[in-house]
Tab-separated table of C-alpha atoms and ligand atoms in Angstrom:
chain	number	residue	atom	x	y	z
Q	6	MET	CA	20.162	-39.298	40.530
Q	7	GLN	CA	16.616	-40.367	39.576
Q	8	ASP	CA	16.045	-36.866	38.208
Q	9	ILE	CA	18.899	-37.089	35.818
Q	10	ILE	CA	17.838	-40.547	34.644
Q	11	ASN	CA	14.360	-39.196	34.002
Q	12	LYS	CA	15.923	-36.564	31.773
Q	13	ALA	CA	17.596	-39.316	29.782
Q	14	LYS	CA	14.205	-41.039	29.506
Q	15	VAL	CA	12.663	-37.905	28.037
Q	16	LEU	CA	15.390	-37.749	25.426
Q	17	MET	CA	15.056	-41.471	24.701
Q	18	GLU	CA	11.299	-41.136	24.260
Q	19	ALA	CA	12.109	-38.680	21.473
Q	20	LEU	CA	14.588	-40.935	19.686
Q	21	PRO	CA	12.155	-43.059	17.609
Q	22	TYR	CA	10.459	-39.871	16.386
Q	23	ILE	CA	13.755	-38.190	15.590
Q	24	LYS	CA	14.613	-41.246	13.476
Q	25	ARG	CA	11.205	-41.542	11.868
Q	26	PHE	CA	10.803	-37.883	10.983
Q	27	ALA	CA	14.356	-37.089	9.853
Q	28	ASN	CA	14.310	-35.513	6.389
Q	29	LYS	CA	10.507	-35.399	6.455
Q	30	THR	CA	8.428	-32.303	5.828
Q	31	ILE	CA	6.273	-31.032	8.691
Q	32	VAL	CA	3.772	-28.306	7.759
Q	33	ILE	CA	2.697	-26.164	10.695
Q	34	LYS	CA	-0.176	-23.714	10.724
Q	35	TYR	CA	0.887	-21.005	13.146
Q	36	GLY	CA	-1.769	-18.705	14.566
Q	37	GLY	CA	-3.785	-17.564	17.547
Q	38	ASN	CA	-2.268	-17.007	20.972
Q	39	ALA	CA	1.005	-18.670	19.993
Q	40	MET	CA	1.539	-15.727	17.655
Q	41	VAL	CA	0.682	-13.082	20.225
Q	42	GLU	CA	2.114	-13.965	23.622
Q	43	GLU	CA	5.799	-13.314	24.074
Q	44	VAL	CA	6.784	-16.600	25.798
Q	45	LEU	CA	4.782	-18.618	23.291
Q	46	LYS	CA	6.385	-16.804	20.367
Q	47	GLU	CA	9.840	-17.553	21.728
Q	48	GLY	CA	8.914	-21.176	22.377
Q	49	PHE	CA	7.564	-21.603	18.866
Q	50	ALA	CA	10.691	-20.150	17.236
Q	51	GLN	CA	12.846	-22.459	19.354
Q	52	ASP	CA	10.724	-25.493	18.432
Q	53	ILE	CA	11.155	-24.745	14.741
Q	54	ILE	CA	14.907	-24.371	15.154
Q	55	LEU	CA	15.183	-27.593	17.115
Q	56	MET	CA	13.234	-29.484	14.448
Q	57	LYS	CA	15.470	-28.082	11.740
Q	58	TYR	CA	18.691	-28.907	13.571
Q	59	ILE	CA	17.712	-32.519	14.120
Q	60	GLY	CA	16.889	-32.941	10.464
Q	61	LEU	CA	13.152	-32.330	10.044
Q	62	ASN	CA	11.952	-29.872	7.416
Q	63	PRO	CA	9.444	-27.504	9.024
Q	64	VAL	CA	7.282	-25.338	6.760
Q	65	VAL	CA	5.345	-22.581	8.517
Q	66	VAL	CA	2.024	-21.170	7.268
Q	67	HIS	CA	0.711	-18.314	9.401
Q	68	GLY	CA	-2.530	-16.491	10.058
Q	69	GLY	CA	-2.899	-12.937	11.308
Q	70	GLY	CA	-6.574	-12.049	11.581
Q	71	PRO	CA	-6.341	-9.941	14.762
Q	72	GLN	CA	-3.347	-8.010	13.416
Q	73	ILE	CA	-5.278	-7.193	10.215
Q	74	GLY	CA	-8.299	-6.127	12.264
Q	75	ARG	CA	-6.167	-3.730	14.325
Q	76	VAL	CA	-4.633	-2.005	11.313
Q	77	LEU	CA	-8.017	-1.678	9.608
Q	78	LYS	CA	-9.436	-0.185	12.781
Q	79	ALA	CA	-6.595	2.335	13.034
Q	80	MET	CA	-7.422	3.290	9.444
Q	81	GLY	CA	-11.034	3.775	10.411
Q	82	LYS	CA	-12.267	0.748	8.465
Q	83	GLU	CA	-14.731	-1.548	10.143
Q	84	SER	CA	-14.340	-5.345	9.841
Q	85	PHE	CA	-17.252	-7.502	8.720
Q	86	PHE	CA	-17.398	-11.272	8.817
Q	87	VAL	CA	-19.668	-13.762	7.065
Q	88	GLN	CA	-19.512	-17.364	8.276
Q	89	GLY	CA	-16.242	-16.513	10.024
Q	90	MET	CA	-14.649	-15.058	6.915
Q	91	ARG	CA	-13.554	-11.461	6.518
Q	92	VAL	CA	-15.463	-9.527	3.870
Q	93	THR	CA	-12.555	-8.346	1.724
Q	94	ASP	CA	-13.084	-5.453	-0.693
Q	95	THR	CA	-10.077	-4.384	-2.785
Q	96	GLU	CA	-8.991	-1.772	-0.252
Q	97	THR	CA	-9.157	-4.345	2.547
Q	98	MET	CA	-7.254	-6.800	0.354
Q	99	ASP	CA	-4.418	-4.261	0.052
Q	100	VAL	CA	-4.251	-4.012	3.838
Q	101	VAL	CA	-4.406	-7.802	4.236
Q	102	GLU	CA	-1.514	-8.205	1.817
Q	103	MET	CA	0.555	-5.499	3.506
Q	104	VAL	CA	-0.051	-6.758	7.027
Q	105	LEU	CA	0.152	-10.518	6.417
Q	106	GLY	CA	2.890	-10.537	3.781
Q	107	GLY	CA	4.762	-7.654	5.396
Q	108	LYS	CA	4.678	-7.011	9.109
Q	109	VAL	CA	3.370	-10.358	10.372
Q	110	ASN	CA	5.432	-12.511	8.022
Q	111	LYS	CA	8.676	-10.640	8.707
Q	112	GLU	CA	8.128	-10.717	12.444
Q	113	ILE	CA	7.937	-14.517	12.368
Q	114	VAL	CA	10.931	-14.746	10.055
Q	115	GLY	CA	12.833	-12.404	12.360
Q	116	ASN	CA	11.977	-14.431	15.451
Q	117	ILE	CA	13.116	-17.705	13.942
Q	118	ASN	CA	16.316	-16.158	12.640
Q	119	ARG	CA	17.109	-14.497	15.933
Q	120	HIS	CA	17.161	-17.977	17.436
Q	121	GLY	CA	19.644	-19.174	14.879
Q	122	GLY	CA	17.465	-20.313	11.991
Q	123	ARG	CA	17.414	-19.426	8.327
Q	124	ALA	CA	13.808	-18.560	7.637
Q	125	VAL	CA	12.593	-17.041	4.387
Q	126	GLY	CA	9.253	-15.280	4.114
Q	127	LEU	CA	6.972	-15.892	1.151
Q	128	SER	CA	3.431	-15.203	0.109
Q	129	GLY	CA	1.504	-17.413	-2.282
Q	130	LYS	CA	2.557	-15.052	-5.060
Q	131	ASP	CA	6.239	-15.920	-4.734
Q	132	GLY	CA	7.300	-18.550	-7.223
Q	133	GLY	CA	3.642	-18.996	-8.160
Q	134	LEU	CA	3.188	-20.995	-4.969
Q	135	ILE	CA	-0.574	-20.595	-4.514
Q	136	LEU	CA	-2.947	-20.361	-7.462
Q	137	ALA	CA	-6.294	-19.243	-6.094
Q	138	ARG	CA	-9.856	-18.670	-7.248
Q	139	LYS	CA	-12.713	-16.737	-5.743
Q	140	LEU	CA	-14.490	-18.581	-2.975
Q	141	GLU	CA	-18.110	-19.217	-3.946
Q	142	MET	CA	-20.057	-18.742	-0.773
Q	143	THR	CA	-23.730	-19.519	-0.449
Q	144	GLY	CA	-26.087	-18.638	2.328
Q	145	ILE	CA	-29.811	-18.615	2.968
Q	146	ASN	CA	-31.618	-15.420	2.018
Q	147	PRO	CA	-33.416	-14.348	5.216
Q	148	ASP	CA	-36.486	-13.097	3.312
Q	149	SER	CA	-37.083	-15.782	0.706
Q	150	LEU	CA	-35.383	-18.566	2.731
Q	151	THR	CA	-33.780	-19.823	-0.483
Q	152	PRO	CA	-30.030	-20.303	-1.047
Q	153	GLU	CA	-28.211	-17.368	-2.582
Q	154	ILE	CA	-24.623	-16.533	-3.484
Q	155	ILE	CA	-22.976	-14.158	-1.029
Q	156	ASP	CA	-20.210	-11.936	-2.352
Q	157	ILE	CA	-17.507	-11.476	0.274
Q	158	GLY	CA	-15.006	-9.974	-2.146
Q	159	MET	CA	-11.443	-11.141	-2.532
Q	160	VAL	CA	-11.676	-14.189	-0.290
Q	161	GLY	CA	-10.187	-17.096	-2.143
Q	162	GLU	CA	-9.730	-20.818	-2.046
Q	163	VAL	CA	-6.786	-22.824	-3.273
Q	164	GLU	CA	-6.984	-23.901	-6.898
Q	165	SER	CA	-3.543	-25.492	-6.956
Q	166	ILE	CA	-0.160	-25.419	-5.247
Q	167	ASN	CA	3.143	-25.276	-7.065
Q	168	PRO	CA	5.561	-26.381	-4.345
Q	169	ALA	CA	8.765	-25.877	-6.402
Q	170	ILE	CA	9.812	-22.830	-4.387
Q	171	ILE	CA	9.387	-24.724	-1.108
Q	172	THR	CA	11.421	-27.728	-2.210
Q	173	ALA	CA	14.128	-25.420	-3.529
Q	174	LEU	CA	14.306	-23.641	-0.175
Q	175	GLU	CA	14.301	-26.934	1.739
Q	176	GLU	CA	17.176	-28.232	-0.353
Q	177	SER	CA	19.234	-25.223	0.686
Q	178	ASN	CA	18.185	-25.665	4.307
Q	179	PHE	CA	16.010	-22.570	4.515
Q	180	ILE	CA	12.792	-22.591	6.520
Q	181	PRO	CA	9.840	-21.341	4.437
Q	182	VAL	CA	7.393	-19.045	6.266
Q	183	ILE	CA	4.278	-18.543	4.168
Q	184	ALA	CA	1.569	-15.853	4.261
Q	185	PRO	CA	-1.766	-17.285	3.058
Q	186	ILE	CA	-2.254	-15.014	0.064
Q	187	GLY	CA	-3.041	-16.477	-3.340
Q	188	VAL	CA	-2.933	-15.181	-6.862
Q	189	GLY	CA	-5.681	-15.658	-9.455
Q	190	LEU	CA	-5.316	-16.490	-13.139
Q	191	ARG	CA	-5.673	-12.820	-14.028
Q	192	GLY	CA	-3.224	-11.700	-11.362
Q	193	GLU	CA	-5.858	-10.866	-8.739
Q	194	THR	CA	-4.858	-11.169	-5.100
Q	195	TYR	CA	-6.854	-13.405	-2.755
Q	196	ASN	CA	-7.085	-13.642	1.006
Q	197	ILE	CA	-7.243	-17.342	1.961
Q	198	ASN	CA	-7.882	-19.099	5.267
Q	199	ALA	CA	-4.503	-20.183	6.661
Q	200	ASP	CA	-5.702	-23.651	7.775
Q	201	LEU	CA	-6.804	-24.389	4.213
Q	202	VAL	CA	-3.505	-23.197	2.784
Q	203	ALA	CA	-1.513	-25.258	5.279
Q	204	GLY	CA	-3.572	-28.358	4.445
Q	205	LYS	CA	-3.168	-27.920	0.692
Q	206	ILE	CA	0.565	-27.252	0.956
Q	207	ALA	CA	0.989	-30.328	3.151
Q	208	GLY	CA	-0.941	-32.340	0.572
Q	209	ALA	CA	1.070	-31.023	-2.371
Q	210	LEU	CA	4.333	-31.795	-0.554
Q	211	ARG	CA	3.039	-35.235	0.575
Q	212	ALA	CA	4.215	-34.055	3.978
Q	213	GLU	CA	4.769	-36.389	6.888
Q	214	LYS	CA	2.700	-34.166	9.132
Q	215	LEU	CA	0.254	-31.305	9.181
Q	216	ILE	CA	0.012	-29.567	12.557
Q	217	LEU	CA	-2.707	-26.990	13.236
Q	218	LEU	CA	-1.898	-24.790	16.232
Q	219	THR	CA	-5.171	-23.578	17.710
Q	220	ASP	CA	-6.440	-21.909	20.876
Q	221	VAL	CA	-8.194	-25.047	22.148
Q	222	GLU	CA	-6.857	-28.281	23.579
Q	223	GLY	CA	-7.802	-30.314	20.532
Q	224	VAL	CA	-10.964	-32.223	19.657
Q	225	ARG	CA	-13.045	-32.922	22.733
Q	226	GLY	CA	-15.537	-35.694	23.327
Q	227	LYS	CA	-19.065	-35.160	24.597
Q	228	ASP	CA	-17.749	-35.666	28.137
Q	229	GLY	CA	-15.505	-32.654	27.573
Q	230	ARG	CA	-12.345	-34.712	27.595
Q	231	LEU	CA	-9.678	-34.467	24.947
Q	232	ILE	CA	-9.789	-37.158	22.263
Q	233	SER	CA	-6.169	-38.152	21.712
Q	234	THR	CA	-6.499	-39.997	18.399
Q	235	ILE	CA	-9.180	-40.126	15.731
Q	236	ASP	CA	-9.235	-42.477	12.770
Q	237	ILE	CA	-10.432	-40.531	9.730
Q	238	GLY	CA	-13.089	-43.189	9.140
Q	239	ARG	CA	-14.804	-42.039	12.340
Q	240	VAL	CA	-14.940	-38.357	11.413
Q	241	PRO	CA	-18.351	-38.350	9.629
Q	242	ASP	CA	-19.978	-40.037	12.650
Q	243	LEU	CA	-18.336	-37.639	15.099
Q	244	ILE	CA	-19.688	-34.708	13.080
Q	245	ASN	CA	-23.174	-36.231	12.745
Q	246	ASP	CA	-23.496	-37.035	16.427
Q	247	GLY	CA	-22.467	-33.503	17.393
Q	248	THR	CA	-19.100	-34.363	18.964
Q	249	ILE	CA	-17.163	-32.252	16.463
Q	250	THR	CA	-18.943	-28.896	16.149
Q	251	GLY	CA	-18.600	-25.289	15.040
Q	252	GLY	CA	-15.154	-24.027	14.124
Q	253	MET	CA	-13.648	-27.453	14.728
Q	254	ILE	CA	-15.461	-28.940	11.703
Q	255	PRO	CA	-13.479	-27.058	9.017
Q	256	LYS	CA	-10.236	-27.804	10.872
Q	257	VAL	CA	-10.942	-31.522	11.040
Q	258	ASN	CA	-12.055	-31.551	7.395
Q	259	CYS	CA	-8.844	-29.831	6.477
Q	260	CYS	CA	-6.958	-32.685	8.199
Q	261	VAL	CA	-9.064	-35.317	6.422
Q	262	ASP	CA	-8.398	-33.688	3.018
Q	263	ALA	CA	-4.669	-33.563	3.737
Q	264	ILE	CA	-4.608	-37.267	4.643
Q	265	GLU	CA	-6.527	-38.116	1.492
Q	266	GLU	CA	-3.888	-36.233	-0.472
Q	267	GLY	CA	-1.134	-38.330	1.092
Q	268	VAL	CA	-0.142	-36.660	4.369
Q	269	ALA	CA	0.740	-39.400	6.872
Q	270	LYS	CA	-0.612	-37.852	10.066
Q	271	THR	CA	-2.320	-34.625	11.112
Q	272	HIS	CA	-2.569	-32.960	14.517
Q	273	ILE	CA	-4.792	-30.335	16.093
Q	274	ILE	CA	-2.966	-29.017	19.134
Q	275	ASP	CA	-3.105	-26.261	21.732
Q	276	GLY	CA	-0.840	-23.385	20.777
Q	277	ARG	CA	-1.427	-21.829	24.203
Q	278	MET	CA	0.836	-24.478	25.661
Q	279	GLU	CA	4.535	-23.643	25.664
Q	280	HIS	CA	6.491	-25.855	23.228
Q	281	ALA	CA	3.286	-27.477	21.996
Q	282	CYS	CA	4.916	-28.620	18.735
Q	283	LEU	CA	7.811	-30.393	20.421
Q	284	LEU	CA	5.528	-32.093	22.926
Q	285	GLU	CA	3.247	-33.394	20.182
Q	286	ILE	CA	5.976	-34.557	17.818
Q	287	PHE	CA	8.536	-36.027	20.220
Q	288	THR	CA	6.446	-37.723	22.912
Q	289	ASP	CA	4.414	-40.934	22.688
Q	290	LEU	CA	1.101	-39.491	23.825
Q	291	GLY	CA	1.420	-35.983	22.447
Q	292	ILE	CA	-0.736	-33.193	23.858
Q	293	GLY	CA	-3.537	-32.751	21.342
Q	294	THR	CA	-5.607	-34.728	18.862
Q	295	ALA	CA	-3.912	-36.790	16.167
Q	296	ILE	CA	-6.019	-37.603	13.102
Q	297	ALA	CA	-4.817	-40.265	10.665
Q	298	ARG	CA	-5.622	-43.646	9.155
Q	299	PHE	CA	-4.688	-45.654	12.191
G	7	LIG	N1	-2.327	-36.628	20.053
G	7	LIG	C1	-1.611	-37.715	19.974
G	7	LIG	N2	-2.122	-38.885	20.234
G	7	LIG	N3	-0.333	-37.589	19.558
G	7	LIG	C2	0.551	-38.673	19.418
G	7	LIG	C3	1.837	-38.243	18.800
G	7	LIG	C4	2.751	-39.407	18.553
G	7	LIG	C5	4.035	-39.059	17.888
G	7	LIG	N4	4.807	-38.162	18.667
G	7	LIG	C6	3.809	-38.498	16.509
G	7	LIG	O1	4.064	-37.349	16.266
G	7	LIG	O2	3.389	-39.208	15.628
């Protein structure tokens, strides 16, 4: 008897969030383990479907670094990274576009649709969604110890987002699934970090939420314990005192930028946990780190 009442409690815990987030746009960056492991893939597709059926508007932006690396390797092309970003010559860019916009994108679309959704795959070229420019990267020259510009090829950053295609798809109840590829003013193709794209799209849509699925629990304090909520005002201090470090810094900054552009709340959560999205969105405590103006 108690068991069944507890089930009702779980559903009731979700009710305020179902009400609050109905008809709201939730942008989810999908990547890492959640995109590789079979159970996690299934769970993610089901989470998206559930969100859609109860009236939220999920928008998926995906990564695909390991998949790109594998295809390049099979082609006999070595991968090089500078500051975590793939050096992308034009030949590599072709592969990135084929793998991300083709195989990876369609696999995600297929998974969601197999579970009863209506997903549509896009790249930033479709409907002029992502206007990009070359990323200007600087580093320190090891000989002269002075800053210099490093050319990593067709790696881009977002210049602007034209969300018309996304709103059109949302109005017809489709679920957009977006490969992070941008197009330059002269038609060039750019490879863009998926977190950045997700953040910018969330900002342009004034989304209710931005959720970054990662392969870590969330932001951890110096004691190693998960920090459940962070007010964006505290972020500079947490970076300066070495609490937020390494690869977490760009992710947190991406959340801060999104909030400054009008996103209500952002979340960094553990994609290795089954149904991570549902647990974060529809429970009081969530499972990861929520960053907002609290
Ligand atoms: N990491 C956290 N503290 N998450 C809290 C989530 C609360 C609520 N479910 C929301 O999506 O807004």
